[in-house]
């Protein structure tokens, strides 16, 4: 299985995030990708290739022009005002306010964000652009006939919707890839999001469509981030009715519960009959993850990969979250090894 990876991820390393009322080092740090890459090499999963550059066109098939314009210009605008610290939003168009896009940079940041967990730094745009090219390069490998590939994306993407960032996500890598599959002739694409957090961005992008089936297994929004999407009654809308599956789980869920949810998701994906399967591979479901509350153990990721492989579909794994940095590589690559039947 080929791995696609770009060192450009290092260009995005924000100063910190609010944790327990204090500004602390970001959980979403460059070392995450370093550990996964090291494990890919240690376990000899396959060649590691730099991404090709597919340009902005496939990104613009998912994200709006206003949003991409903001992302590309935000840092320069912020710096031009004499700022050197990371750019962060603070005011959002919550209900009872008007969602009219302001002309002002700070107002636009809030308009294009749903939380304060997507800081913008000098290198953020290049990092997220390259992360999307990593995903697109993995898609090209599948389109060229490979049965599987791994897009070692950083920053992640599944919380980003067409014009809103948040939760460490800016460009929705898996959504950009799904659209590329369809644009290249696929009729049906399935996305299986196994990250601990609900992929609210991915859901919202495809919610009214039947050409992309989205399944999420995640901490219930009744208690967990992103708090405002991911309930079981969200089954899709219009043409998309029945093509969105949320399997919210309680805190403390271990493999017995989680694996049963995976079985449900896999049966729905099999019934959908996709031409290609995309996996939003977050491993923050791990028992020692510092910000999550599921209890999967490292061997469970082998079983996860095995079950996904049993679907028998061309499969692209797209890296999302995971913050137990010492074990992120073992857990992510266990999924790949389980898939390959190592
Ligand atoms: N107390 C709540 C703090 C919320 N912190 C933000 C959590 C973001 C999770 C990001 C992720 O893991 O879902 C991704 F895959 F996108 F990286
Ligand atoms: Zn997550």
Short mmCIF file of C-alpha atoms and ligand atoms in Angstrom, two decimals:
data_model
loop_
_atom_site.label_atom_id
_atom_site.label_comp_id
_atom_site.label_asym_id
_atom_site.label_seq_id
_atom_site.Cartn_x
_atom_site.Cartn_y
_atom_site.Cartn_z
CA UNK A 1 0.00 0.00 0.00
CA UNK A 2 1.47 3.39 -0.99
CA UNK A 3 1.53 6.25 1.51
CA UNK A 4 1.30 9.87 0.37
CA UNK A 5 2.83 12.49 2.65
CA UNK A 6 4.08 16.07 2.49
CA UNK A 7 6.51 17.74 4.87
CA UNK A 8 4.49 20.93 4.30
CA UNK A 9 2.36 19.95 7.32
CA UNK A 10 5.18 21.32 9.46
CA UNK A 11 4.29 24.82 8.25
CA UNK A 12 1.17 24.64 10.43
CA UNK A 13 1.94 24.55 14.15
CA UNK A 14 -0.18 26.96 16.12
CA UNK A 15 0.91 28.46 19.42
CA UNK A 16 -1.81 26.84 21.49
CA UNK A 17 -5.46 26.25 22.24
CA UNK A 18 -7.78 26.86 25.20
CA UNK A 19 -7.83 23.80 27.49
CA UNK A 20 -9.44 23.99 30.94
CA UNK A 21 -9.50 27.77 30.78
CA UNK A 22 -5.79 27.97 30.01
CA UNK A 23 -3.86 28.47 26.77
CA UNK A 24 -1.97 25.20 26.26
CA UNK A 25 0.12 23.58 23.49
CA UNK A 26 -1.98 22.35 20.57
CA UNK A 27 -2.96 18.69 20.62
CA UNK A 28 -2.91 18.81 16.80
CA UNK A 29 0.88 19.04 16.49
CA UNK A 30 3.44 18.12 13.79
CA UNK A 31 4.79 15.20 15.86
CA UNK A 32 1.53 13.36 15.14
CA UNK A 33 2.44 12.97 11.47
CA UNK A 34 6.07 12.19 12.31
CA UNK A 35 5.01 9.22 14.46
CA UNK A 36 2.63 7.84 11.84
CA UNK A 37 5.26 8.20 9.12
CA UNK A 38 7.90 6.50 11.27
CA UNK A 39 5.56 3.57 11.89
CA UNK A 40 4.69 3.27 8.18
CA UNK A 41 8.40 2.94 7.49
CA UNK A 42 9.12 0.68 10.47
CA UNK A 43 6.40 -1.76 9.39
CA UNK A 44 7.37 -1.50 5.72
CA UNK A 45 3.79 -0.77 4.64
CA UNK A 46 4.98 0.41 1.26
CA UNK A 47 6.64 3.34 -0.51
CA UNK A 48 6.13 6.85 0.83
CA UNK A 49 5.59 9.37 -1.98
CA UNK A 50 5.31 13.13 -2.09
CA UNK A 51 1.99 14.41 -3.47
CA UNK A 52 1.42 15.62 -7.00
CA UNK A 53 -0.06 19.09 -7.34
CA UNK A 54 -3.63 18.96 -8.67
CA UNK A 55 -4.15 22.69 -8.14
CA UNK A 56 -7.14 24.53 -6.65
CA UNK A 57 -9.78 23.15 -9.05
CA UNK A 58 -10.62 19.94 -7.16
CA UNK A 59 -10.62 21.88 -3.87
CA UNK A 60 -13.02 24.44 -5.33
CA UNK A 61 -15.43 21.60 -6.20
CA UNK A 62 -16.17 21.40 -2.46
CA UNK A 63 -15.24 24.75 -0.92
CA UNK A 64 -16.70 28.14 -1.88
CA UNK A 65 -14.72 30.89 -3.60
CA UNK A 66 -15.27 33.28 -0.67
CA UNK A 67 -13.97 30.69 1.78
CA UNK A 68 -10.87 29.84 -0.28
CA UNK A 69 -10.23 33.54 -0.81
CA UNK A 70 -10.36 34.12 2.95
CA UNK A 71 -8.08 31.17 3.76
CA UNK A 72 -5.48 32.32 1.24
CA UNK A 73 -5.48 35.98 2.32
CA UNK A 74 -6.18 35.80 6.05
CA UNK A 75 -2.62 35.66 7.34
CA UNK A 76 -1.39 38.50 5.09
CA UNK A 77 -4.31 40.64 6.20
CA UNK A 78 -3.71 39.84 9.86
CA UNK A 79 0.05 40.51 9.57
CA UNK A 80 -0.57 43.75 7.68
CA UNK A 81 -2.36 44.99 10.80
CA UNK A 82 0.93 44.54 12.69
CA UNK A 83 0.03 41.21 14.30
CA UNK A 84 2.59 38.44 14.81
CA UNK A 85 0.67 36.03 17.06
CA UNK A 86 -1.65 33.39 15.59
CA UNK A 87 -4.92 34.67 14.14
CA UNK A 88 -7.98 33.38 16.04
CA UNK A 89 -11.72 34.15 15.69
CA UNK A 90 -13.90 35.28 18.55
CA UNK A 91 -17.33 36.34 17.23
CA UNK A 92 -19.60 33.98 15.26
CA UNK A 93 -22.98 34.36 13.52
CA UNK A 94 -24.83 32.36 16.16
CA UNK A 95 -28.65 32.19 16.07
CA UNK A 96 -30.43 35.55 16.67
CA UNK A 97 -27.56 37.17 14.71
CA UNK A 98 -27.41 37.70 10.94
CA UNK A 99 -25.23 35.42 8.81
CA UNK A 100 -24.22 38.15 6.38
CA UNK A 101 -20.58 37.96 5.26
CA UNK A 102 -18.78 41.08 6.58
CA UNK A 103 -16.10 42.95 4.66
CA UNK A 104 -13.91 43.09 7.75
CA UNK A 105 -11.22 40.38 8.13
CA UNK A 106 -12.09 39.56 11.76
CA UNK A 107 -15.78 39.40 10.92
CA UNK A 108 -15.04 37.12 7.96
CA UNK A 109 -13.01 34.79 10.17
CA UNK A 110 -15.99 34.37 12.49
CA UNK A 111 -18.33 33.99 9.51
CA UNK A 112 -16.13 31.16 8.20
CA UNK A 113 -15.61 29.40 11.57
CA UNK A 114 -17.75 27.42 14.01
CA UNK A 115 -15.26 27.36 16.90
CA UNK A 116 -11.89 28.76 18.09
CA UNK A 117 -9.96 25.58 17.26
CA UNK A 118 -8.82 26.46 13.73
CA UNK A 119 -6.03 29.01 14.26
CA UNK A 120 -4.44 30.63 11.22
CA UNK A 121 -0.66 31.01 11.08
CA UNK A 122 1.79 32.13 8.41
CA UNK A 123 2.07 28.62 6.98
CA UNK A 124 -1.48 27.38 7.46
CA UNK A 125 -2.66 27.86 3.89
CA UNK A 126 0.32 26.04 2.37
CA UNK A 127 -0.05 23.23 4.91
CA UNK A 128 -3.76 22.68 4.28
CA UNK A 129 -3.33 23.03 0.50
CA UNK A 130 -0.64 20.32 0.56
CA UNK A 131 -2.75 18.14 2.86
CA UNK A 132 -5.50 18.22 0.23
CA UNK A 133 -2.95 17.36 -2.49
CA UNK A 134 -1.83 14.39 -0.38
CA UNK A 135 -5.43 13.16 -0.30
CA UNK A 136 -5.88 13.77 -4.04
CA UNK A 137 -2.66 11.87 -4.76
CA UNK A 138 -4.04 8.91 -2.82
CA UNK A 139 -7.23 9.14 -4.84
CA UNK A 140 -5.25 9.17 -8.08
CA UNK A 141 -3.51 5.98 -6.96
CA UNK A 142 -6.89 4.29 -6.44
CA UNK A 143 -8.17 5.66 -9.76
CA UNK A 144 -5.08 4.15 -11.41
CA UNK A 145 -6.18 0.74 -10.16
CA UNK A 146 -4.60 0.30 -6.73
CA UNK A 147 -6.82 -1.57 -4.26
CA UNK A 148 -5.78 0.69 -1.37
CA UNK A 149 -3.67 3.69 -0.43
CA UNK A 150 -2.95 5.83 2.62
CA UNK A 151 -3.14 9.64 2.54
CA UNK A 152 -1.18 10.75 5.60
CA UNK A 153 -2.95 14.10 5.81
CA UNK A 154 -2.14 16.82 8.30
CA UNK A 155 -3.95 19.12 9.11
CA UNK A 156 -7.10 16.95 9.17
CA UNK A 157 -10.33 17.89 7.40
CA UNK A 158 -13.59 16.23 8.46
CA UNK A 159 -14.94 19.15 10.55
CA UNK A 160 -14.64 21.60 7.65
CA UNK A 161 -17.78 22.21 5.60
CA UNK A 162 -18.05 24.07 2.27
CA UNK A 163 -17.29 27.45 3.83
CA UNK A 164 -16.72 26.90 7.55
CA UNK A 165 -13.59 25.74 9.41
CA UNK A 166 -13.18 24.41 12.93
CA UNK A 167 -11.80 21.59 15.05
CA UNK A 168 -8.27 21.77 13.57
CA UNK A 169 -9.83 21.44 10.08
CA UNK A 170 -9.71 23.88 7.14
CA UNK A 171 -10.08 21.93 3.87
CA UNK A 172 -12.18 18.77 3.95
CA UNK A 173 -9.67 16.33 2.46
CA UNK A 174 -12.02 13.34 2.36
CA UNK A 175 -14.84 15.37 0.77
CA UNK A 176 -12.48 16.78 -1.87
CA UNK A 177 -11.42 13.22 -2.69
CA UNK A 178 -15.02 11.92 -2.81
CA UNK A 179 -15.93 14.62 -5.31
CA UNK A 180 -12.82 13.83 -7.38
CA UNK A 181 -13.89 10.16 -7.54
CA UNK A 182 -17.33 11.20 -8.84
CA UNK A 183 -15.86 13.70 -11.30
CA UNK A 184 -13.69 10.91 -12.69
CA UNK A 185 -16.65 8.61 -13.30
CA UNK A 186 -17.50 6.84 -10.05
CA UNK A 187 -21.25 6.58 -9.51
CA UNK A 188 -21.26 5.98 -5.76
CA UNK A 189 -18.74 6.80 -3.04
CA UNK A 190 -18.96 5.72 0.62
CA UNK A 191 -17.22 7.56 3.44
CA UNK A 192 -16.67 5.74 6.73
CA UNK A 193 -15.60 8.18 9.45
CA UNK A 194 -14.05 6.29 12.38
CA UNK A 195 -12.62 9.34 14.13
CA UNK A 196 -13.81 9.76 17.74
CA UNK A 197 -15.42 13.09 16.82
CA UNK A 198 -18.39 13.36 14.46
CA UNK A 199 -17.39 14.51 10.99
CA UNK A 200 -19.91 17.35 10.95
CA UNK A 201 -18.28 18.99 7.93
CA UNK A 202 -18.36 15.85 5.80
CA UNK A 203 -21.98 15.20 6.79
CA UNK A 204 -23.08 18.73 5.91
CA UNK A 205 -21.33 18.71 2.53
CA UNK A 206 -23.11 15.55 1.31
CA UNK A 207 -26.29 15.68 3.42
CA UNK A 208 -28.72 16.21 0.52
CA UNK A 209 -26.93 13.90 -1.91
CA UNK A 210 -27.35 10.20 -2.71
CA UNK A 211 -24.07 9.78 -4.64
CA UNK A 212 -22.05 9.86 -1.42
CA UNK A 213 -23.03 7.70 1.56
CA UNK A 214 -21.59 8.99 4.83
CA UNK A 215 -21.34 6.81 7.96
CA UNK A 216 -20.03 8.17 11.26
CA UNK A 217 -19.19 6.31 14.48
CA UNK A 218 -18.45 8.86 17.22
CA UNK A 219 -18.90 10.21 20.71
CA UNK A 220 -22.51 11.33 21.01
CA UNK A 221 -23.01 15.11 20.55
CA UNK A 222 -25.16 14.91 23.69
CA UNK A 223 -21.88 15.16 25.60
CA UNK A 224 -19.05 15.48 23.07
CA UNK A 225 -17.51 17.85 20.55
CA UNK A 226 -18.65 19.12 18.04
CA UNK A 227 -21.80 19.22 20.21
CA UNK A 228 -24.24 20.42 17.56
CA UNK A 229 -24.41 17.67 14.90
CA UNK A 230 -24.11 13.87 14.84
CA UNK A 231 -27.38 12.61 16.31
CA UNK A 232 -28.83 9.31 15.11
CA UNK A 233 -31.91 11.00 13.63
CA UNK A 234 -29.79 12.84 11.04
CA UNK A 235 -30.40 10.48 8.11
CA UNK A 236 -29.99 12.86 5.19
CA UNK A 237 -32.35 15.29 3.45
CA UNK A 238 -34.09 15.44 0.07
CA UNK A 239 -32.30 13.15 -2.38
CA UNK A 240 -29.90 12.40 0.46
CA UNK A 241 -32.58 10.91 2.73
CA UNK A 242 -31.23 7.54 3.92
CA UNK A 243 -27.67 8.24 2.75
CA UNK A 244 -26.31 9.54 6.04
CA UNK A 245 -25.77 7.22 9.02
CA UNK A 246 -24.82 8.45 12.48
CA UNK A 247 -23.93 5.91 15.17
CA UNK A 248 -23.35 8.04 18.29
CA UNK A 249 -21.91 6.08 21.21
CA UNK A 250 -21.63 6.67 24.96
CA UNK A 251 -18.43 7.68 26.72
CA UNK A 252 -16.35 4.68 27.70
CA UNK A 253 -17.34 2.59 24.68
CA UNK A 254 -14.84 -0.22 24.03
CA UNK A 255 -14.51 -2.67 21.15
CA UNK A 256 -17.60 -4.69 22.10
CA UNK A 257 -19.77 -1.62 21.51
CA UNK A 258 -17.62 0.10 18.91
CA UNK A 259 -17.11 -3.04 16.82
CA UNK A 260 -20.86 -3.65 16.76
CA UNK A 261 -21.36 -0.13 15.42
CA UNK A 262 -18.69 -0.80 12.81
CA UNK A 263 -20.60 -3.93 11.78
CA UNK A 264 -23.77 -1.88 11.34
CA UNK A 265 -21.93 0.74 9.29
CA UNK A 266 -20.23 -1.89 7.12
CA UNK A 267 -23.53 -3.62 6.37
CA UNK A 268 -25.06 -0.32 5.29
CA UNK A 269 -22.02 0.46 3.15
CA UNK A 270 -22.19 -3.00 1.54
CA UNK A 271 -25.89 -2.47 0.79
CA UNK A 272 -25.12 0.93 -0.75
CA UNK A 273 -22.64 -0.72 -3.12
CA UNK A 274 -20.02 2.00 -3.55
CA UNK A 275 -17.44 2.03 -6.33
CA UNK A 276 -14.89 3.24 -3.80
CA UNK A 277 -14.63 3.49 -0.01
CA UNK A 278 -12.97 6.42 1.75
CA UNK A 279 -12.06 6.06 5.42
CA UNK A 280 -11.68 9.14 7.58
CA UNK A 281 -9.06 7.54 9.76
CA UNK A 282 -8.93 9.15 13.17
CA UNK A 283 -7.47 7.05 15.98
CA UNK A 284 -8.56 9.28 18.88
CA UNK A 285 -10.86 6.38 19.80
CA UNK A 286 -7.82 4.98 21.62
CA UNK A 287 -8.13 4.36 25.36
CA UNK A 288 -5.25 6.71 26.23
CA UNK A 289 -6.27 9.56 23.95
CA UNK A 290 -5.99 12.78 26.02
CA UNK A 291 -9.12 14.49 24.67
CA UNK A 292 -11.42 11.54 23.98
CA UNK A 293 -13.39 8.98 25.97
CA UNK A 294 -13.60 5.71 24.03
CA UNK A 295 -11.63 2.67 25.14
CA UNK A 296 -10.24 0.95 22.04
CA UNK A 297 -6.90 -0.79 22.48
CA UNK A 298 -4.18 -1.15 19.85
CA UNK A 299 -5.13 -4.70 18.73
CA UNK A 300 -8.66 -3.43 18.03
CA UNK A 301 -7.29 -1.35 15.16
CA UNK A 302 -6.13 -4.55 13.46
CA UNK A 303 -9.70 -5.84 13.67
CA UNK A 304 -10.99 -2.51 12.35
CA UNK A 305 -8.80 -2.87 9.28
CA UNK A 306 -9.81 -6.50 8.77
CA UNK A 307 -13.51 -5.64 8.86
CA UNK A 308 -13.09 -2.76 6.42
CA UNK A 309 -11.11 -5.04 4.07
CA UNK A 310 -13.97 -7.55 4.12
CA UNK A 311 -16.06 -5.01 2.22
CA UNK A 312 -13.83 -5.77 -0.75
CA UNK A 313 -13.84 -2.22 -2.12
CA UNK A 314 -10.97 -0.07 -3.39
CA UNK A 315 -10.19 1.86 -0.22
CA UNK A 316 -8.39 5.13 0.53
CA UNK A 317 -7.47 5.85 4.12
CA UNK A 318 -7.37 9.60 4.88
CA UNK A 319 -5.73 10.58 8.19
CA UNK A 320 -7.87 12.63 10.57
CA UNK A 321 -7.35 12.84 14.35
CA UNK A 322 -5.53 11.05 17.18
CA UNK A 323 -3.67 12.75 20.05
CA UNK A 324 -1.98 9.97 22.02
CA UNK A 325 1.12 10.82 20.04
CA UNK A 326 3.34 7.96 21.23
CA UNK A 327 0.81 5.39 20.03
CA UNK A 328 -0.78 7.20 17.08
CA UNK A 329 1.53 5.47 14.64
CA UNK A 330 0.92 1.99 16.03
CA UNK A 331 -2.85 2.46 16.02
CA UNK A 332 -3.14 4.08 12.58
CA UNK A 333 -0.81 1.58 10.92
CA UNK A 334 -2.55 -1.31 12.70
CA UNK A 335 -5.64 -0.40 10.68
CA UNK A 336 -3.61 -0.55 7.48
CA UNK A 337 -1.98 -3.85 8.47
CA UNK A 338 -5.32 -5.33 9.47
CA UNK A 339 -6.69 -4.24 6.10
CA UNK A 340 -3.80 -5.84 4.25
CA UNK A 341 -4.10 -9.02 6.27
CA UNK A 342 -0.54 -8.66 7.54
N1 LIG B 1 -13.38 20.17 25.26
C1 LIG B 1 -13.62 20.28 23.83
C2 LIG B 1 -12.38 20.74 23.11
C3 LIG B 1 -12.56 20.52 21.63
N2 LIG B 1 -11.30 20.47 20.97
C4 LIG B 1 -11.43 20.33 19.51
C5 LIG B 1 -11.45 18.87 19.12
C6 LIG B 1 -11.18 18.75 17.64
C7 LIG B 1 -11.11 17.31 17.19
C8 LIG B 1 -10.49 17.24 15.81
C9 LIG B 1 -10.54 15.83 15.18
O1 LIG B 1 -9.85 14.90 15.97
O2 LIG B 1 -11.89 15.38 15.06
C10 LIG B 1 -9.90 15.89 13.80
F1 LIG B 1 -9.96 14.67 13.23
F2 LIG B 1 -10.54 16.76 13.03
F3 LIG B 1 -8.63 16.25 13.90
ZN1 LIG B 2 -11.21 13.49 16.36
#
